Amino acid sequence: MSDRLIRFDKAAMEPETGAPDKAKVRSGRPTQKTWNFEDDGNGLFAGIWESSAGEWDVEYTEWEFFHILEGVSVLTEEGGEPVKLTAGDSFVIRPGFKGRWRVVEPTKKHYVVKV
């Protein structure tokens, strides 16, 4: 395959594992896996992210497009209404977004982030 065409193949790499900062976790014990297939060296990243159930505070300084592949999550901006995210949904989060991410059912998404 060309170095100009990148397949999101989870079997081809080990994921980064982690969790939200403990100080930001509101409920549960969420764990996360990230397969970062693209890092252009200039702040552009793309890959697959998944998380187990839990809720934590988020604050975005970056721009992100994501598409939900599996699961159910709820994203709530400070002062805003909760938005349910399910398989097939796509969104852009702009820098400055502050709120909470709650994973109701284990969630998997494709993402593209620009820092």
PDB file of C-alpha atoms in Angstrom:
ATOM      1  CA  MET A   1       0.000   0.000   0.000  1.00  0.00           C
ATOM      2  CA  SER A   2       1.154   3.543  -0.726  1.00  0.00           C
ATOM      3  CA  ASP A   3       2.575   5.784   1.989  1.00  0.00           C
ATOM      4  CA  ARG A   4      -0.032   8.298   0.814  1.00  0.00           C
ATOM      5  CA  LEU A   5      -2.949   5.990   1.684  1.00  0.00           C
ATOM      6  CA  ILE A   6      -3.331   4.911   5.308  1.00  0.00           C
ATOM      7  CA  ARG A   7      -5.581   2.039   6.335  1.00  0.00           C
ATOM      8  CA  PHE A   8      -7.070   2.204   9.846  1.00  0.00           C
ATOM      9  CA  ASP A   9      -6.070  -1.363  10.694  1.00  0.00           C
ATOM     10  CA  LYS A  10      -6.147  -1.976  14.462  1.00  0.00           C
ATOM     11  CA  ALA A  11      -4.398  -5.322  14.003  1.00  0.00           C
ATOM     12  CA  ALA A  12      -1.370  -3.545  12.513  1.00  0.00           C
ATOM     13  CA  MET A  13      -0.379  -1.687  15.703  1.00  0.00           C
ATOM     14  CA  GLU A  14      -0.649  -1.790  19.451  1.00  0.00           C
ATOM     15  CA  PRO A  15      -2.960   0.847  20.908  1.00  0.00           C
ATOM     16  CA  GLU A  16      -1.932   3.501  23.374  1.00  0.00           C
ATOM     17  CA  THR A  17      -3.793   2.795  26.598  1.00  0.00           C
ATOM     18  CA  GLY A  18      -4.823   5.282  29.222  1.00  0.00           C
ATOM     19  CA  ALA A  19      -7.620   6.991  31.058  1.00  0.00           C
ATOM     20  CA  PRO A  20      -8.874  10.505  31.667  1.00  0.00           C
ATOM     21  CA  ASP A  21      -7.031  12.475  34.347  1.00  0.00           C
ATOM     22  CA  LYS A  22      -8.350  11.166  37.690  1.00  0.00           C
ATOM     23  CA  ALA A  23      -9.075  14.734  38.823  1.00  0.00           C
ATOM     24  CA  LYS A  24     -11.487  15.137  35.893  1.00  0.00           C
ATOM     25  CA  VAL A  25     -13.388  11.842  36.320  1.00  0.00           C
ATOM     26  CA  ARG A  26     -16.943  12.364  37.614  1.00  0.00           C
ATOM     27  CA  SER A  27     -18.080   8.732  37.625  1.00  0.00           C
ATOM     28  CA  GLY A  28     -16.897   5.249  36.760  1.00  0.00           C
ATOM     29  CA  ARG A  29     -13.391   4.089  35.989  1.00  0.00           C
ATOM     30  CA  PRO A  30     -13.119   4.725  32.259  1.00  0.00           C
ATOM     31  CA  THR A  31     -10.210   3.207  30.355  1.00  0.00           C
ATOM     32  CA  GLN A  32      -9.301   4.171  26.835  1.00  0.00           C
ATOM     33  CA  LYS A  33      -7.420   2.838  23.824  1.00  0.00           C
ATOM     34  CA  THR A  34      -6.149   4.954  20.943  1.00  0.00           C
ATOM     35  CA  TRP A  35      -4.781   3.794  17.610  1.00  0.00           C
ATOM     36  CA  ASN A  36      -3.178   6.909  16.125  1.00  0.00           C
ATOM     37  CA  PHE A  37      -2.578   6.065  12.478  1.00  0.00           C
ATOM     38  CA  GLU A  38      -1.682   9.569  11.305  1.00  0.00           C
ATOM     39  CA  ASP A  39       0.658  12.130  12.839  1.00  0.00           C
ATOM     40  CA  ASP A  40       1.851  14.544  10.183  1.00  0.00           C
ATOM     41  CA  GLY A  41       4.322  16.267  12.511  1.00  0.00           C
ATOM     42  CA  ASN A  42       2.386  19.521  12.217  1.00  0.00           C
ATOM     43  CA  GLY A  43      -0.436  18.899  14.686  1.00  0.00           C
ATOM     44  CA  LEU A  44      -2.737  16.749  12.543  1.00  0.00           C
ATOM     45  CA  PHE A  45      -3.727  13.359  13.983  1.00  0.00           C
ATOM     46  CA  ALA A  46      -6.213  10.693  12.871  1.00  0.00           C
ATOM     47  CA  GLY A  47      -7.181   7.282  14.139  1.00  0.00           C
ATOM     48  CA  ILE A  48      -9.529   5.224  16.260  1.00  0.00           C
ATOM     49  CA  TRP A  49     -10.393   5.879  19.914  1.00  0.00           C
ATOM     50  CA  GLU A  50     -12.466   3.747  22.251  1.00  0.00           C
ATOM     51  CA  SER A  51     -13.520   4.093  25.867  1.00  0.00           C
ATOM     52  CA  SER A  52     -15.268   2.079  28.548  1.00  0.00           C
ATOM     53  CA  ALA A  53     -18.119   3.571  30.601  1.00  0.00           C
ATOM     54  CA  GLY A  54     -17.605   6.621  32.787  1.00  0.00           C
ATOM     55  CA  GLU A  55     -17.909  10.405  32.808  1.00  0.00           C
ATOM     56  CA  TRP A  56     -15.224  13.088  32.865  1.00  0.00           C
ATOM     57  CA  ASP A  57     -14.716  16.803  32.302  1.00  0.00           C
ATOM     58  CA  VAL A  58     -13.350  17.855  28.901  1.00  0.00           C
ATOM     59  CA  GLU A  59     -11.814  21.074  27.643  1.00  0.00           C
ATOM     60  CA  TYR A  60     -10.834  21.231  23.985  1.00  0.00           C
ATOM     61  CA  THR A  61      -7.998  23.469  22.840  1.00  0.00           C
ATOM     62  CA  GLU A  62      -7.889  21.597  19.532  1.00  0.00           C
ATOM     63  CA  TRP A  63     -10.318  21.128  16.636  1.00  0.00           C
ATOM     64  CA  GLU A  64     -11.747  17.618  16.217  1.00  0.00           C
ATOM     65  CA  PHE A  65     -13.959  15.824  13.728  1.00  0.00           C
ATOM     66  CA  PHE A  66     -15.285  12.466  14.907  1.00  0.00           C
ATOM     67  CA  HIS A  67     -17.618   9.740  13.692  1.00  0.00           C
ATOM     68  CA  ILE A  68     -19.151   7.304  16.195  1.00  0.00           C
ATOM     69  CA  LEU A  69     -18.676   3.683  15.130  1.00  0.00           C
ATOM     70  CA  GLU A  70     -20.140   1.875  18.162  1.00  0.00           C
ATOM     71  CA  GLY A  71     -21.694   2.554  21.531  1.00  0.00           C
ATOM     72  CA  VAL A  72     -23.558   5.366  23.217  1.00  0.00           C
ATOM     73  CA  SER A  73     -22.075   8.515  24.731  1.00  0.00           C
ATOM     74  CA  VAL A  74     -23.479  11.852  25.865  1.00  0.00           C
ATOM     75  CA  LEU A  75     -21.567  15.094  25.323  1.00  0.00           C
ATOM     76  CA  THR A  76     -22.728  18.127  27.312  1.00  0.00           C
ATOM     77  CA  GLU A  77     -21.309  21.601  26.864  1.00  0.00           C
ATOM     78  CA  GLU A  78     -21.227  23.828  29.949  1.00  0.00           C
ATOM     79  CA  GLY A  79     -24.579  25.567  30.114  1.00  0.00           C
ATOM     80  CA  GLY A  80     -25.920  23.484  27.217  1.00  0.00           C
ATOM     81  CA  GLU A  81     -28.204  20.536  26.670  1.00  0.00           C
ATOM     82  CA  PRO A  82     -26.871  16.972  26.572  1.00  0.00           C
ATOM     83  CA  VAL A  83     -26.269  15.573  23.068  1.00  0.00           C
ATOM     84  CA  LYS A  84     -26.588  11.809  22.642  1.00  0.00           C
ATOM     85  CA  LEU A  85     -23.948  10.273  20.377  1.00  0.00           C
ATOM     86  CA  THR A  86     -24.695   6.909  18.734  1.00  0.00           C
ATOM     87  CA  ALA A  87     -23.300   4.827  15.880  1.00  0.00           C
ATOM     88  CA  GLY A  88     -23.428   6.774  12.625  1.00  0.00           C
ATOM     89  CA  ASP A  89     -23.285  10.241  14.232  1.00  0.00           C
ATOM     90  CA  SER A  90     -20.592  12.712  13.119  1.00  0.00           C
ATOM     91  CA  PHE A  91     -19.610  15.978  14.804  1.00  0.00           C
ATOM     92  CA  VAL A  92     -16.980  18.694  14.911  1.00  0.00           C
ATOM     93  CA  ILE A  93     -15.827  20.054  18.259  1.00  0.00           C
ATOM     94  CA  ARG A  94     -14.212  23.470  18.022  1.00  0.00           C
ATOM     95  CA  PRO A  95     -11.504  24.833  20.302  1.00  0.00           C
ATOM     96  CA  GLY A  96     -12.924  26.344  23.483  1.00  0.00           C
ATOM     97  CA  PHE A  97     -15.532  23.620  24.071  1.00  0.00           C
ATOM     98  CA  LYS A  98     -15.836  22.861  27.798  1.00  0.00           C
ATOM     99  CA  GLY A  99     -18.154  20.302  29.273  1.00  0.00           C
ATOM    100  CA  ARG A 100     -18.490  16.599  30.059  1.00  0.00           C
ATOM    101  CA  TRP A 101     -18.124  13.402  28.084  1.00  0.00           C
ATOM    102  CA  ARG A 102     -20.162  10.482  29.428  1.00  0.00           C
ATOM    103  CA  VAL A 103     -19.742   7.010  27.956  1.00  0.00           C
ATOM    104  CA  VAL A 104     -23.003   5.154  28.606  1.00  0.00           C
ATOM    105  CA  GLU A 105     -22.080   2.064  26.557  1.00  0.00           C
ATOM    106  CA  PRO A 106     -18.507   1.391  25.441  1.00  0.00           C
ATOM    107  CA  THR A 107     -17.882   3.797  22.579  1.00  0.00           C
ATOM    108  CA  LYS A 108     -15.589   3.672  19.558  1.00  0.00           C
ATOM    109  CA  LYS A 109     -14.970   6.545  17.141  1.00  0.00           C
ATOM    110  CA  HIS A 110     -12.856   7.576  14.185  1.00  0.00           C
ATOM    111  CA  TYR A 111     -11.254  10.965  14.778  1.00  0.00           C
ATOM    112  CA  VAL A 112      -9.272  13.672  13.022  1.00  0.00           C
ATOM    113  CA  VAL A 113      -7.686  16.248  15.323  1.00  0.00           C
ATOM    114  CA  LYS A 114      -5.926  19.484  14.391  1.00  0.00           C
ATOM    115  CA  VAL A 115      -3.919  21.057  17.207  1.00  0.00           C
TER     116      VAL A 115
END
